[in-house]
PDB file of C-alpha atoms in Angstrom:
ATOM      1  CA  MET A 294     209.804   6.227 -32.272  1.00 71.00           C
ATOM      2  CA  SER A 295     209.392   4.950 -35.815  1.00 88.00           C
ATOM      3  CA  ILE A 296     210.783   1.500 -36.583  1.00 94.00           C
ATOM      4  CA  ASN A 297     211.668   1.194 -40.261  1.00 97.00           C
ATOM      5  CA  ILE A 298     211.489  -2.222 -41.951  1.00 98.00           C
ATOM      6  CA  VAL A 299     212.463  -3.682 -45.330  1.00 98.00           C
ATOM      7  CA  VAL A 300     210.381  -6.681 -46.453  1.00 98.00           C
ATOM      8  CA  VAL A 301     212.165  -9.244 -48.653  1.00 98.00           C
ATOM      9  CA  ASP A 302     210.245 -11.988 -50.434  1.00 97.00           C
ATOM     10  CA  ASP A 303     209.991 -13.150 -54.039  1.00 96.00           C
ATOM     11  CA  ASP A 304     206.195 -13.416 -53.755  1.00 96.00           C
ATOM     12  CA  PRO A 305     204.553  -9.990 -54.253  1.00 97.00           C
ATOM     13  CA  GLY A 306     201.373 -11.220 -52.517  1.00 96.00           C
ATOM     14  CA  PHE A 307     203.308 -12.178 -49.393  1.00 96.00           C
ATOM     15  CA  ARG A 308     205.192  -8.849 -49.443  1.00 97.00           C
ATOM     16  CA  ARG A 309     201.838  -7.030 -49.528  1.00 97.00           C
ATOM     17  CA  ILE A 310     200.446  -9.112 -46.634  1.00 96.00           C
ATOM     18  CA  ALA A 311     203.627  -8.693 -44.568  1.00 97.00           C
ATOM     19  CA  ALA A 312     203.697  -4.933 -45.184  1.00 97.00           C
ATOM     20  CA  THR A 313     200.046  -4.679 -44.116  1.00 97.00           C
ATOM     21  CA  LEU A 314     200.710  -6.668 -40.910  1.00 96.00           C
ATOM     22  CA  LEU A 315     203.821  -4.649 -40.075  1.00 97.00           C
ATOM     23  CA  THR A 316     202.020  -1.359 -40.662  1.00 96.00           C
ATOM     24  CA  ALA A 317     199.067  -2.509 -38.539  1.00 95.00           C
ATOM     25  CA  ARG A 318     201.541  -3.191 -35.711  1.00 94.00           C
ATOM     26  CA  GLY A 319     202.872   0.379 -35.914  1.00 94.00           C
ATOM     27  CA  LEU A 320     206.000  -0.333 -37.963  1.00 96.00           C
ATOM     28  CA  HIS A 321     206.975   1.605 -41.099  1.00 97.00           C
ATOM     29  CA  VAL A 322     207.817  -0.361 -44.256  1.00 98.00           C
ATOM     30  CA  VAL A 323     210.398   1.727 -46.129  1.00 98.00           C
ATOM     31  CA  ALA A 324     211.080  -0.704 -48.989  1.00 98.00           C
ATOM     32  CA  GLU A 325     210.225  -4.085 -50.430  1.00 97.00           C
ATOM     33  CA  SER A 326     212.640  -6.356 -52.293  1.00 97.00           C
ATOM     34  CA  GLN A 327     212.138  -9.491 -54.354  1.00 97.00           C
ATOM     35  CA  ASP A 328     215.643 -10.974 -54.167  1.00 97.00           C
ATOM     36  CA  GLY A 329     218.879 -10.919 -52.218  1.00 95.00           C
ATOM     37  CA  ALA A 330     220.680  -8.355 -54.388  1.00 96.00           C
ATOM     38  CA  SER A 331     217.864  -5.806 -54.172  1.00 97.00           C
ATOM     39  CA  ALA A 332     217.532  -6.516 -50.435  1.00 97.00           C
ATOM     40  CA  LEU A 333     221.186  -5.623 -49.865  1.00 96.00           C
ATOM     41  CA  ALA A 334     220.751  -2.464 -51.956  1.00 96.00           C
ATOM     42  CA  ALA A 335     217.572  -1.491 -50.047  1.00 97.00           C
ATOM     43  CA  VAL A 336     219.264  -1.959 -46.680  1.00 96.00           C
ATOM     44  CA  ARG A 337     222.219   0.154 -47.770  1.00 94.00           C
ATOM     45  CA  ALA A 338     219.940   2.858 -49.182  1.00 96.00           C
ATOM     46  CA  HIS A 339     217.389   3.039 -46.340  1.00 96.00           C
ATOM     47  CA  ARG A 340     219.380   1.859 -43.285  1.00 95.00           C
ATOM     48  CA  PRO A 341     216.263   0.253 -41.751  1.00 96.00           C
ATOM     49  CA  ASP A 342     215.948  -0.894 -38.171  1.00 95.00           C
ATOM     50  CA  GLY A 343     214.736  -4.307 -39.307  1.00 96.00           C
ATOM     51  CA  LEU A 344     214.586  -6.751 -42.177  1.00 97.00           C
ATOM     52  CA  LEU A 345     211.814  -9.327 -42.632  1.00 97.00           C
ATOM     53  CA  LEU A 346     213.722 -11.799 -44.789  1.00 97.00           C
ATOM     54  CA  ASP A 347     212.437 -14.825 -46.692  1.00 95.00           C
ATOM     55  CA  LEU A 348     214.620 -17.909 -46.570  1.00 92.00           C
ATOM     56  CA  HIS A 349     214.174 -18.861 -50.241  1.00 91.00           C
ATOM     57  CA  LEU A 350     215.023 -16.137 -52.759  1.00 95.00           C
ATOM     58  CA  PRO A 351     215.709 -16.516 -56.478  1.00 95.00           C
ATOM     59  CA  ASP A 352     219.357 -15.422 -56.295  1.00 95.00           C
ATOM     60  CA  ALA A 353     220.440 -16.325 -52.737  1.00 91.00           C
ATOM     61  CA  ASP A 354     219.072 -17.820 -49.569  1.00 89.00           C
ATOM     62  CA  GLY A 355     218.177 -15.683 -46.584  1.00 91.00           C
ATOM     63  CA  LEU A 356     221.126 -16.952 -44.542  1.00 91.00           C
ATOM     64  CA  THR A 357     223.561 -15.757 -47.218  1.00 93.00           C
ATOM     65  CA  VAL A 358     221.928 -12.315 -47.267  1.00 95.00           C
ATOM     66  CA  ALA A 359     222.022 -12.182 -43.450  1.00 94.00           C
ATOM     67  CA  ARG A 360     225.705 -13.186 -43.384  1.00 93.00           C
ATOM     68  CA  ARG A 361     226.568 -10.415 -45.847  1.00 93.00           C
ATOM     69  CA  LEU A 362     224.727  -7.866 -43.752  1.00 93.00           C
ATOM     70  CA  SER A 363     226.345  -9.094 -40.530  1.00 87.00           C
ATOM     71  CA  GLU A 364     229.708  -7.990 -41.941  1.00 85.00           C
ATOM     72  CA  GLU A 365     228.519  -4.377 -42.170  1.00 82.00           C
ATOM     73  CA  SER A 366     228.273  -1.814 -39.426  1.00 81.00           C
ATOM     74  CA  ASP A 367     224.837  -0.619 -38.398  1.00 84.00           C
ATOM     75  CA  ARG A 368     223.100  -3.776 -39.596  1.00 89.00           C
ATOM     76  CA  PRO A 369     219.347  -4.193 -39.120  1.00 94.00           C
ATOM     77  CA  ARG A 370     217.638  -6.692 -36.837  1.00 95.00           C
ATOM     78  CA  ILE A 371     216.872  -9.648 -39.079  1.00 95.00           C
ATOM     79  CA  VAL A 372     213.799 -11.842 -38.741  1.00 95.00           C
ATOM     80  CA  LEU A 373     213.867 -14.844 -41.069  1.00 94.00           C
ATOM     81  CA  THR A 374     210.600 -16.216 -42.424  1.00 94.00           C
ATOM     82  CA  SER A 375     209.682 -19.225 -44.548  1.00 90.00           C
ATOM     83  CA  THR A 376     207.015 -21.823 -45.172  1.00 87.00           C
ATOM     84  CA  ASP A 377     209.665 -24.445 -44.378  1.00 79.00           C
ATOM     85  CA  LYS A 378     210.510 -25.420 -40.870  1.00 68.00           C
ATOM     86  CA  SER A 379     213.903 -24.135 -39.893  1.00 59.00           C
ATOM     87  CA  PHE A 380     216.621 -26.685 -40.622  1.00 69.00           C
ATOM     88  CA  TRP A 381     219.146 -24.626 -38.718  1.00 73.00           C
ATOM     89  CA  SER A 382     219.782 -24.519 -35.033  1.00 77.00           C
ATOM     90  CA  PRO A 383     219.279 -21.267 -33.137  1.00 80.00           C
ATOM     91  CA  GLU A 384     223.085 -21.060 -32.856  1.00 84.00           C
ATOM     92  CA  GLU A 385     223.509 -21.247 -36.653  1.00 83.00           C
ATOM     93  CA  LEU A 386     220.875 -18.565 -37.169  1.00 85.00           C
ATOM     94  CA  GLU A 387     222.548 -16.361 -34.566  1.00 87.00           C
ATOM     95  CA  ARG A 388     225.956 -16.786 -36.240  1.00 87.00           C
ATOM     96  CA  ALA A 389     224.374 -15.591 -39.496  1.00 89.00           C
ATOM     97  CA  GLY A 390     223.099 -12.479 -37.695  1.00 91.00           C
ATOM     98  CA  ILE A 391     219.448 -13.560 -37.571  1.00 92.00           C
ATOM     99  CA  GLU A 392     217.544 -12.487 -34.466  1.00 89.00           C
ATOM    100  CA  SER A 393     214.640 -14.910 -34.837  1.00 90.00           C
ATOM    101  CA  PHE A 394     212.631 -17.154 -37.144  1.00 90.00           C
ATOM    102  CA  VAL A 395     208.870 -16.905 -37.733  1.00 91.00           C
ATOM    103  CA  ALA A 396     207.032 -19.351 -39.977  1.00 91.00           C
ATOM    104  CA  LYS A 397     204.988 -17.512 -42.606  1.00 93.00           C
ATOM    105  CA  ASP A 398     201.761 -19.091 -41.369  1.00 93.00           C
ATOM    106  CA  LYS A 399     202.507 -17.753 -37.852  1.00 93.00           C
ATOM    107  CA  LEU A 400     203.310 -14.193 -38.931  1.00 93.00           C
ATOM    108  CA  PHE A 401     199.807 -12.910 -38.173  1.00 93.00           C
ATOM    109  CA  ASP A 402     200.087 -14.004 -34.530  1.00 93.00           C
ATOM    110  CA  ALA A 403     203.725 -12.974 -34.031  1.00 94.00           C
ATOM    111  CA  ASP A 404     204.726 -10.009 -31.899  1.00 94.00           C
ATOM    112  CA  LEU A 405     206.219  -8.185 -34.880  1.00 93.00           C
ATOM    113  CA  ARG A 406     206.801  -4.954 -32.989  1.00 92.00           C
ATOM    114  CA  GLY A 407     208.619  -6.872 -30.248  1.00 93.00           C
ATOM    115  CA  LEU A 408     210.758  -8.764 -32.759  1.00 93.00           C
ATOM    116  CA  PHE A 409     212.002  -5.543 -34.329  1.00 92.00           C
ATOM    117  CA  THR A 410     212.342  -3.418 -31.186  1.00 86.00           C
ATOM    118  CA  PRO A 411     215.920  -3.346 -29.917  1.00 72.00           C
ATOM    119  CA  ALA A 412     216.352  -4.598 -26.387  1.00 62.00           C
ATOM    120  CA  ALA A 413     216.955  -1.869 -23.866  1.00 49.00           C
ATOM    121  CA  PRO A 414     220.550  -1.720 -22.663  1.00 48.00           C
ATOM    122  CA  PRO A 415     221.034  -3.224 -19.220  1.00 47.00           C
ATOM    123  CA  THR A 416     220.988  -0.770 -16.337  1.00 50.00           C
ATOM    124  CA  GLU A 417     223.692  -0.903 -13.759  1.00 54.00           C
TER     125      GLU A 417
END
């Protein structure tokens, strides 16, 4: 099963590193975006399973992008990333539709495949 991801970051070097890490973990990067507007367009065009989303973008912050996507049906799993420590509680991130937060310097060690793999539905 292929898991399709869109990488969103204003730094092209970080996008390249993130795409390499995701690909090495068996995920498929279908698009890269440098700002919130192009991220929304990429998600609508590609309907990815996941979105690796930077907190600080030139036109919007990652929480705003996540909130916009949470209003749509068939939204991707969103993993927020930043060099900053998260100033938001897990509850605030969840309300914005963000599944988890990974600091950029911890991305290499993160279970990226696990973060973007949907949980299996409970069996009864």
